PDB file of C-alpha atoms in Angstrom:
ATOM      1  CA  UNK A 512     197.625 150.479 214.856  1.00 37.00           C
ATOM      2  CA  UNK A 513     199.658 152.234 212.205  1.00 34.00           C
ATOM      3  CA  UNK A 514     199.681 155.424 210.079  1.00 39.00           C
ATOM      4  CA  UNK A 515     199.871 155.527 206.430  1.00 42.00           C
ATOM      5  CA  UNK A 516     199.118 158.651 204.150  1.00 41.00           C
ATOM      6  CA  UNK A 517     198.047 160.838 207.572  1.00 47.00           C
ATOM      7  CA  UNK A 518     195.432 158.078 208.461  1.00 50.00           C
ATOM      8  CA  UNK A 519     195.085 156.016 211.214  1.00 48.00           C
ATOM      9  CA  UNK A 520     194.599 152.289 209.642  1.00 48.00           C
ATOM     10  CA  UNK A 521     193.802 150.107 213.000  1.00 49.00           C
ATOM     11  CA  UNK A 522     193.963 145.918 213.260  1.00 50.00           C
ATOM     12  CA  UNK A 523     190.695 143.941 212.209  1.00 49.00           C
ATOM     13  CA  UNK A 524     190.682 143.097 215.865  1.00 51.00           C
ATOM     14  CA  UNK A 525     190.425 146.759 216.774  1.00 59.00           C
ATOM     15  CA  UNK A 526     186.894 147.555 215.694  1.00 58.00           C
ATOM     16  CA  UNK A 527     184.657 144.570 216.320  1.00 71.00           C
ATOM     17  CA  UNK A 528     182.623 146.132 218.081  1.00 91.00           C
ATOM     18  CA  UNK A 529     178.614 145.912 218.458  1.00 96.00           C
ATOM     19  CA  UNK A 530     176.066 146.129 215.924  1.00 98.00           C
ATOM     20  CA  UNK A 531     173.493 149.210 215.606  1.00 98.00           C
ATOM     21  CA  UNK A 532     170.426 147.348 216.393  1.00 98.00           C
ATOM     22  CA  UNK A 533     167.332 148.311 214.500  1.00 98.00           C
ATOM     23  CA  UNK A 534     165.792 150.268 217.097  1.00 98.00           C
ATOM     24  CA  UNK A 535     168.813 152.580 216.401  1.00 98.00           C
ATOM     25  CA  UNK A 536     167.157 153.523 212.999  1.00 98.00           C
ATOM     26  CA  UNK A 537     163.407 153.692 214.091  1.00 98.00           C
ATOM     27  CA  UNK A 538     164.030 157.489 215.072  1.00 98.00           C
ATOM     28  CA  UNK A 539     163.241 160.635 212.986  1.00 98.00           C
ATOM     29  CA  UNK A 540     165.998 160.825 210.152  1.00 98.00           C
ATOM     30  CA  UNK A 541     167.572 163.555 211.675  1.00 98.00           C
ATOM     31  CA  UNK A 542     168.260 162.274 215.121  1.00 98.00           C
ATOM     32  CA  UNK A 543     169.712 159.332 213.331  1.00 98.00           C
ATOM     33  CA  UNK A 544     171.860 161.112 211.873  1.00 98.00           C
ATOM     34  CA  UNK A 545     173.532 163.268 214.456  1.00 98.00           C
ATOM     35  CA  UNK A 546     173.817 159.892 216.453  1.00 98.00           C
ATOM     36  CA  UNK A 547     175.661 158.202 212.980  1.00 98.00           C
ATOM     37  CA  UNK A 548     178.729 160.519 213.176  1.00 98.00           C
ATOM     38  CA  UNK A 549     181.512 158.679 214.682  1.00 98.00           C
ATOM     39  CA  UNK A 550     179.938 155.164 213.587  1.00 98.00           C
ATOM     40  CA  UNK A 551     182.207 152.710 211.175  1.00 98.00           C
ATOM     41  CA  UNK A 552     180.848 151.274 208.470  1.00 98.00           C
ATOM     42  CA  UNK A 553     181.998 147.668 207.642  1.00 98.00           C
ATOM     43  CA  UNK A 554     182.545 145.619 204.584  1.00 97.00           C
ATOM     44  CA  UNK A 555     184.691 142.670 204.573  1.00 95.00           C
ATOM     45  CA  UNK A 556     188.398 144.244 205.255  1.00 96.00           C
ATOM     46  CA  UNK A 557     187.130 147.849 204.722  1.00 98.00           C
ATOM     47  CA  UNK A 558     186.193 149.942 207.579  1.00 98.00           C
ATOM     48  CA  UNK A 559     184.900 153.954 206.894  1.00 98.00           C
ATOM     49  CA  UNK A 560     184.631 156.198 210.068  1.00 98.00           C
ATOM     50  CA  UNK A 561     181.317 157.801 209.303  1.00 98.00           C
ATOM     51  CA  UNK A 562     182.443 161.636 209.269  1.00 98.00           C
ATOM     52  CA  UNK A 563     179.476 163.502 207.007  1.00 98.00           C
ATOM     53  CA  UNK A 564     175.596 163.014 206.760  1.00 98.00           C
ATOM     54  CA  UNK A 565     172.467 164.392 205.432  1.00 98.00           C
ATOM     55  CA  UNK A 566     168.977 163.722 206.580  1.00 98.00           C
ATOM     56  CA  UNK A 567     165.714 163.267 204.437  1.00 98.00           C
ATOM     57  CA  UNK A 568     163.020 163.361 206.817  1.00 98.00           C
ATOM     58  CA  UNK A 569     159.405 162.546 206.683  1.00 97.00           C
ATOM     59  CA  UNK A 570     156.812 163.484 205.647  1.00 96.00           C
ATOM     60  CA  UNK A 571     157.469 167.437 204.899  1.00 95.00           C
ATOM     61  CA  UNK A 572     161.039 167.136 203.443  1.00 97.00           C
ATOM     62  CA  UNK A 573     160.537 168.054 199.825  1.00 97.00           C
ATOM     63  CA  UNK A 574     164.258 167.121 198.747  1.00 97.00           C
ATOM     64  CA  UNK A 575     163.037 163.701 200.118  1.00 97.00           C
ATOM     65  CA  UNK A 576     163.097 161.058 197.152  1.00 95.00           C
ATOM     66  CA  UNK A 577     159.784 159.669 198.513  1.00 94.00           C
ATOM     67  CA  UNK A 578     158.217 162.939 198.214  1.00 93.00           C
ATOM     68  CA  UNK A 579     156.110 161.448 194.707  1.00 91.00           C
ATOM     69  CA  UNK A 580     155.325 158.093 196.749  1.00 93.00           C
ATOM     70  CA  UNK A 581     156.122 154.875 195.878  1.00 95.00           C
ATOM     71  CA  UNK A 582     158.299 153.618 193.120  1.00 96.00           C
ATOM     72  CA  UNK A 583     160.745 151.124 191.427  1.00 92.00           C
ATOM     73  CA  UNK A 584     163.599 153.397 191.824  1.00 93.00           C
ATOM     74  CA  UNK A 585     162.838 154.010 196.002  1.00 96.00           C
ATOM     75  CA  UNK A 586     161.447 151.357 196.884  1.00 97.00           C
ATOM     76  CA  UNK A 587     164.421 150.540 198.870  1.00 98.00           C
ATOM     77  CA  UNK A 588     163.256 153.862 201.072  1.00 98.00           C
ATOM     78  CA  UNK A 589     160.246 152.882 202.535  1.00 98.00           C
ATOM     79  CA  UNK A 590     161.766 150.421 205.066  1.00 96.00           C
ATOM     80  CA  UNK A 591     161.881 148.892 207.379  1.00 98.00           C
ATOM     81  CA  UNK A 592     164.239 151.071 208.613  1.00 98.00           C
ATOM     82  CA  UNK A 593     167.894 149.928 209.205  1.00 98.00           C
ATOM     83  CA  UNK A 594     168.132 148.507 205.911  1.00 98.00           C
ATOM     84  CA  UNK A 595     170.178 149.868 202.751  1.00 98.00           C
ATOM     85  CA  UNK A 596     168.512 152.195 200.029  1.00 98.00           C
ATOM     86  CA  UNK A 597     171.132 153.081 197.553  1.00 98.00           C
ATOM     87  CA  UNK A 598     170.056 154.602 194.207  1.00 96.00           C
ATOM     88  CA  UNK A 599     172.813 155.722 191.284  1.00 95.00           C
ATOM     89  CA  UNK A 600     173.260 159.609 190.687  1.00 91.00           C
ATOM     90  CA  UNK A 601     174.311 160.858 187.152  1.00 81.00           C
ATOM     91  CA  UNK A 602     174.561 157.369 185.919  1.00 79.00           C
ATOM     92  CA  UNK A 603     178.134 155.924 187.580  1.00 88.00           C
ATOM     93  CA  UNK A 604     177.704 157.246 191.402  1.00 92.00           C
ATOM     94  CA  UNK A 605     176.240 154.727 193.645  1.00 97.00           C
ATOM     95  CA  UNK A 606     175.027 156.569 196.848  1.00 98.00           C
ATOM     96  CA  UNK A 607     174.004 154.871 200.036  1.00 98.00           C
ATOM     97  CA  UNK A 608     171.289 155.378 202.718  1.00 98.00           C
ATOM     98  CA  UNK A 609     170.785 154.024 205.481  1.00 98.00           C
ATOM     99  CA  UNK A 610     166.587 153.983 205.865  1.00 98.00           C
ATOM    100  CA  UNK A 611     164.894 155.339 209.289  1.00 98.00           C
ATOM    101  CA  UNK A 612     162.052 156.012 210.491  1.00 98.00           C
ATOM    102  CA  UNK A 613     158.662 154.006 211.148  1.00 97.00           C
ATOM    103  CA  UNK A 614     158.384 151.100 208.050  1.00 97.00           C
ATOM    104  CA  UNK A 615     156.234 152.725 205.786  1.00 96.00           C
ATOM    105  CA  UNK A 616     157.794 156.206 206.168  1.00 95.00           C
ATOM    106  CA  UNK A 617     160.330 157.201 203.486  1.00 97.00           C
ATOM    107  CA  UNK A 618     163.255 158.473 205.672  1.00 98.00           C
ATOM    108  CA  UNK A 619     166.682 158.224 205.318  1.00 98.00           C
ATOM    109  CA  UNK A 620     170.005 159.353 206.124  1.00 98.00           C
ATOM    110  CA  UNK A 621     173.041 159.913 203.423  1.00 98.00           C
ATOM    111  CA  UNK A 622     176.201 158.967 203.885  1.00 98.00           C
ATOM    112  CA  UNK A 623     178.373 161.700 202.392  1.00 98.00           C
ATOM    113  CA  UNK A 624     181.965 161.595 204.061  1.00 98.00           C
ATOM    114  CA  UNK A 625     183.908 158.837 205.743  1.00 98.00           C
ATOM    115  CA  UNK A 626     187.273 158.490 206.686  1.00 98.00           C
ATOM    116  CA  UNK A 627     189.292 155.100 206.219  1.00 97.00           C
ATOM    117  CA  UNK A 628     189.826 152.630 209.035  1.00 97.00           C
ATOM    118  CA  UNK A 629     190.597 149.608 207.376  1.00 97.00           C
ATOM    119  CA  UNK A 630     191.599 147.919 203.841  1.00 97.00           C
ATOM    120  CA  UNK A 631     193.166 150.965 202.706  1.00 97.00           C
ATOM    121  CA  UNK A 632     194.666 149.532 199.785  1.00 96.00           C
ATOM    122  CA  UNK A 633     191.211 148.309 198.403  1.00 97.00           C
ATOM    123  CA  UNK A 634     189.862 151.581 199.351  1.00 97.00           C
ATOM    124  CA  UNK A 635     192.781 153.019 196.995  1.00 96.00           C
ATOM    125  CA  UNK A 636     192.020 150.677 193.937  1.00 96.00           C
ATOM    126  CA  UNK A 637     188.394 151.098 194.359  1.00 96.00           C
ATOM    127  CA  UNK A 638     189.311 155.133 193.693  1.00 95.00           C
ATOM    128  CA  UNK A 639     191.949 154.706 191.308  1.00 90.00           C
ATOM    129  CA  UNK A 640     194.758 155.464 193.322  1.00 88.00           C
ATOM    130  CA  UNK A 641     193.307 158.614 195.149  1.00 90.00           C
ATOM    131  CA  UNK A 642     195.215 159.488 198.500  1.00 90.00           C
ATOM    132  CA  UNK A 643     194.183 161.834 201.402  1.00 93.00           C
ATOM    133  CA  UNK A 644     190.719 163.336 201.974  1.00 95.00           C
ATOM    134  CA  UNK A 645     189.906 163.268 198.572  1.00 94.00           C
ATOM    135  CA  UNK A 646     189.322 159.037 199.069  1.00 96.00           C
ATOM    136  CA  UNK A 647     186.197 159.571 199.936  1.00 97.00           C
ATOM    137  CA  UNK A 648     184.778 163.046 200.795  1.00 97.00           C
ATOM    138  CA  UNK A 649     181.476 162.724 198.538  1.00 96.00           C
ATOM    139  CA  UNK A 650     178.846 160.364 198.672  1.00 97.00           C
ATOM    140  CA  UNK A 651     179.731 158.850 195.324  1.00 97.00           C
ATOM    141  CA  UNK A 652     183.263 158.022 196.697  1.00 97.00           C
ATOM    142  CA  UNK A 653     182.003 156.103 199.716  1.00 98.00           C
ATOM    143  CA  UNK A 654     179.922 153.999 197.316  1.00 98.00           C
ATOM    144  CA  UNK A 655     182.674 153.319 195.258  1.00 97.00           C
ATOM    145  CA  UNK A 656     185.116 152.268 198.314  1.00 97.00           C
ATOM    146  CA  UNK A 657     183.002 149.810 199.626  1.00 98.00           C
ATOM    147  CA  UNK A 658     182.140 148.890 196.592  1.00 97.00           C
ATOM    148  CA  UNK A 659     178.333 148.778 196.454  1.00 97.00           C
ATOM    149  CA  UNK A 660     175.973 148.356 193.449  1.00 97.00           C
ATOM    150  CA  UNK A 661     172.219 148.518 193.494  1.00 97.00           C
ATOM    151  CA  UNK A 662     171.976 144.482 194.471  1.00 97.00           C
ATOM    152  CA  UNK A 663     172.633 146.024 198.206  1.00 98.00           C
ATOM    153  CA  UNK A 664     169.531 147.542 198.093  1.00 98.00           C
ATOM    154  CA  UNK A 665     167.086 146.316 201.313  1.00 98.00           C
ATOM    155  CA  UNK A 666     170.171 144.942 202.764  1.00 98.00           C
ATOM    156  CA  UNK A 667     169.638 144.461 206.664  1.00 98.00           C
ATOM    157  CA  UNK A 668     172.884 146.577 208.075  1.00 98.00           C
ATOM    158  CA  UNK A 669     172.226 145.045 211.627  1.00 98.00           C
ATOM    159  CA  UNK A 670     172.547 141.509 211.329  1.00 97.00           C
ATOM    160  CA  UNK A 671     176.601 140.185 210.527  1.00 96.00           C
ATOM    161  CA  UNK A 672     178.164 139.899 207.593  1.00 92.00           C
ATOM    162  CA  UNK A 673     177.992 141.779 204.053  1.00 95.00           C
ATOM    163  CA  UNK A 674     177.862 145.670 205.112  1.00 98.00           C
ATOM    164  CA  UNK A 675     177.509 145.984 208.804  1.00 98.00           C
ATOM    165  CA  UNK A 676     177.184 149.799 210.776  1.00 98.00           C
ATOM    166  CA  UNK A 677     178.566 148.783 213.901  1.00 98.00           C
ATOM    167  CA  UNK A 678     179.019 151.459 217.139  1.00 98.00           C
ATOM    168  CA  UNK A 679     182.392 153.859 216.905  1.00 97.00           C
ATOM    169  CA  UNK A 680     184.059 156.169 219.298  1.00 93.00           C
ATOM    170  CA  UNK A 681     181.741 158.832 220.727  1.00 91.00           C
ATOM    171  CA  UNK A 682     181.985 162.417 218.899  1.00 94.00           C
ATOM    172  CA  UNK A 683     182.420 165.827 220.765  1.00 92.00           C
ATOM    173  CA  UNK A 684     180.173 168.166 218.737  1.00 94.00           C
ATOM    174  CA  UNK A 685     179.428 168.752 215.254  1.00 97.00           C
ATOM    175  CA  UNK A 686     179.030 171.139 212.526  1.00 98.00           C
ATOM    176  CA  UNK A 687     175.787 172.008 210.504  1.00 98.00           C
ATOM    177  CA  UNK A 688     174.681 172.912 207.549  1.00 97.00           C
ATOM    178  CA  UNK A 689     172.440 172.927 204.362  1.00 98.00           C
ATOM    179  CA  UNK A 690     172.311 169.643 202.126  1.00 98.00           C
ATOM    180  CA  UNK A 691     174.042 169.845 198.689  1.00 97.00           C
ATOM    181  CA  UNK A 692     172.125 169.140 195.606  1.00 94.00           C
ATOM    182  CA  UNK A 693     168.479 169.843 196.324  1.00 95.00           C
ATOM    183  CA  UNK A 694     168.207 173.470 194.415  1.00 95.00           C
ATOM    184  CA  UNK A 695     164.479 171.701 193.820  1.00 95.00           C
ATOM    185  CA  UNK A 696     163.463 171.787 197.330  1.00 97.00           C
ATOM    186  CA  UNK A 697     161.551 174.291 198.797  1.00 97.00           C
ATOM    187  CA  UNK A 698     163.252 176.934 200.154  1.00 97.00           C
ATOM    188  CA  UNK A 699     162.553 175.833 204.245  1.00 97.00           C
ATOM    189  CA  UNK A 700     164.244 172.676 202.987  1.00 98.00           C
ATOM    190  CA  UNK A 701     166.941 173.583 200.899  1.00 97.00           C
ATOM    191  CA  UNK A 702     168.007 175.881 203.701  1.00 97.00           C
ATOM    192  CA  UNK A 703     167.375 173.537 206.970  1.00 98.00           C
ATOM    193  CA  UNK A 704     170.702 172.341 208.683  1.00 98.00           C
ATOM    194  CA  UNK A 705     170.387 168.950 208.417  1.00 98.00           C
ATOM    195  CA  UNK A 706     173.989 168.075 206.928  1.00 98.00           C
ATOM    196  CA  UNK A 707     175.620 167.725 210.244  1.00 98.00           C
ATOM    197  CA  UNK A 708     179.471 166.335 210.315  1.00 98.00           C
ATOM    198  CA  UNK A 709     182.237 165.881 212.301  1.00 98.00           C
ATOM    199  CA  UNK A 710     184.381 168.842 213.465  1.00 96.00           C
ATOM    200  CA  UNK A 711     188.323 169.173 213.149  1.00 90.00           C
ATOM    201  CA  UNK A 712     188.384 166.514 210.319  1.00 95.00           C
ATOM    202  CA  UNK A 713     189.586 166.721 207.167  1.00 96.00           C
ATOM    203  CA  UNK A 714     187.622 164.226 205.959  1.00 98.00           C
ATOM    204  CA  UNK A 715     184.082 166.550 204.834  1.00 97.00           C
ATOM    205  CA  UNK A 716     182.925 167.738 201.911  1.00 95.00           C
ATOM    206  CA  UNK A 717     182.019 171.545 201.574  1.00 91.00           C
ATOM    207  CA  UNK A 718     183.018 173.130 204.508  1.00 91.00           C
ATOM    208  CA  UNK A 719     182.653 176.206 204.226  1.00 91.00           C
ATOM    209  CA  UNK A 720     178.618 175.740 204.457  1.00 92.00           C
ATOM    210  CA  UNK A 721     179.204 174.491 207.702  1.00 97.00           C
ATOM    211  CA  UNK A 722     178.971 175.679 211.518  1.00 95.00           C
ATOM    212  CA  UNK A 723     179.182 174.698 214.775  1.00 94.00           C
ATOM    213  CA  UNK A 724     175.863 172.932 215.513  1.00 89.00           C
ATOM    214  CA  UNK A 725     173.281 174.633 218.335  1.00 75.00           C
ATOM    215  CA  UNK A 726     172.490 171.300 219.573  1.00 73.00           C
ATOM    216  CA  UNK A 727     175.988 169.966 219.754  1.00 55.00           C
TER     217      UNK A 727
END
């Protein structure tokens, strides 16, 4: 294990560990995501500490995607769950999800923040040189580190090789919050804390909408 640029970049050999099976995703969206902080996310030599998440629950969540039904465009989000939805925002940002839930249900959890493990250097071509938190605290940034396009899209995350979510070191609380973005949502849903992220790292987006969960 060494440090470069104030992260701690760790030996392939240091993270191997277990896969999330899919019973890990077949919970409500939220649960899953409380449960995803702390997890690393795995692609070839790049490993992301999963630090930042939203949840879009089902079936009352009207900043859900899958709120309309079924489409082209979320198809992706109707399961089974532990699979990848990923859909592009303003044209360039590819944002993934990891889908939840009962197949059927449109649930899903969004990655927003990570913090780098692994394959730094890619991680630092991939975003154009960037250094320090600003790597990949966003959703569109994580996309673009791991370098995902919308061919992931119903990509099994629990069986080896090609993006993996495999189990990370436990995490001692966590902070809460509203989801960014959803000013379309009803107002119980644009206001609901279900951004949850890690606390004491550098690596999250918005901060200052954040507080030390009740059910940490």
């Amino acid at each position: 294990m060494f440090r470069r640029f104030g992260v701690c970049v760790l030996d392939m050999t240091d993270f191997m560990t277990d896969l999330l099976p899919p019973s890990f995703y077949a919970r409500d969206a939220l649960e899953v995501a409380a449960d995803l902080l702390g997890v690393l996310l795995c692609r070839d030599q790049v490993v992301l500490r999963i630090t930042e998440v939203e949840a879009y629950r089902w079936p009352e969540d009207t900043a859900n995607h899958g709120r309309h039904g079924r489409t082209l465009r979320n198809e992706a989000l109707w399961g089974p769950p532990g699979r990848v939805y990923l859909y592009v925002c303003y044209g360039i940002h590819h944002l993934l999800n990891l889908v939840t839930g009962e197949e059927g249900q449109a649930a899903a959890v969004l990655i927003r923040a990570c913090e780098p493990v692994a394959g730094l250097d890619l991680i630092q071509r991939r975003r154009r040189g960037k250094i320090g938190p600003s790597l990949l605290t966003g959703p569109g940034k994580v996309g673009a580190a791991l370098g995902l396009d919308l061919g992931w899209n119903h990509h099994p995350l629990y069986e080896p090789g090609g993006l993996e979510v495999r189990w990370g070191a436990p995490v001692k609380g966590r902070l809460a919050g509203p989801r960014v973005g959803i000013a379309y949502a009803r107002p119980e849903h644009r206001d609901a804390p279900w951004r949850l992220a890690i606390p004491d790292s550098p690596w999250v987006s918005c901060r200052s909408q954040l507080q030390p969960s009740q059910e940490s």
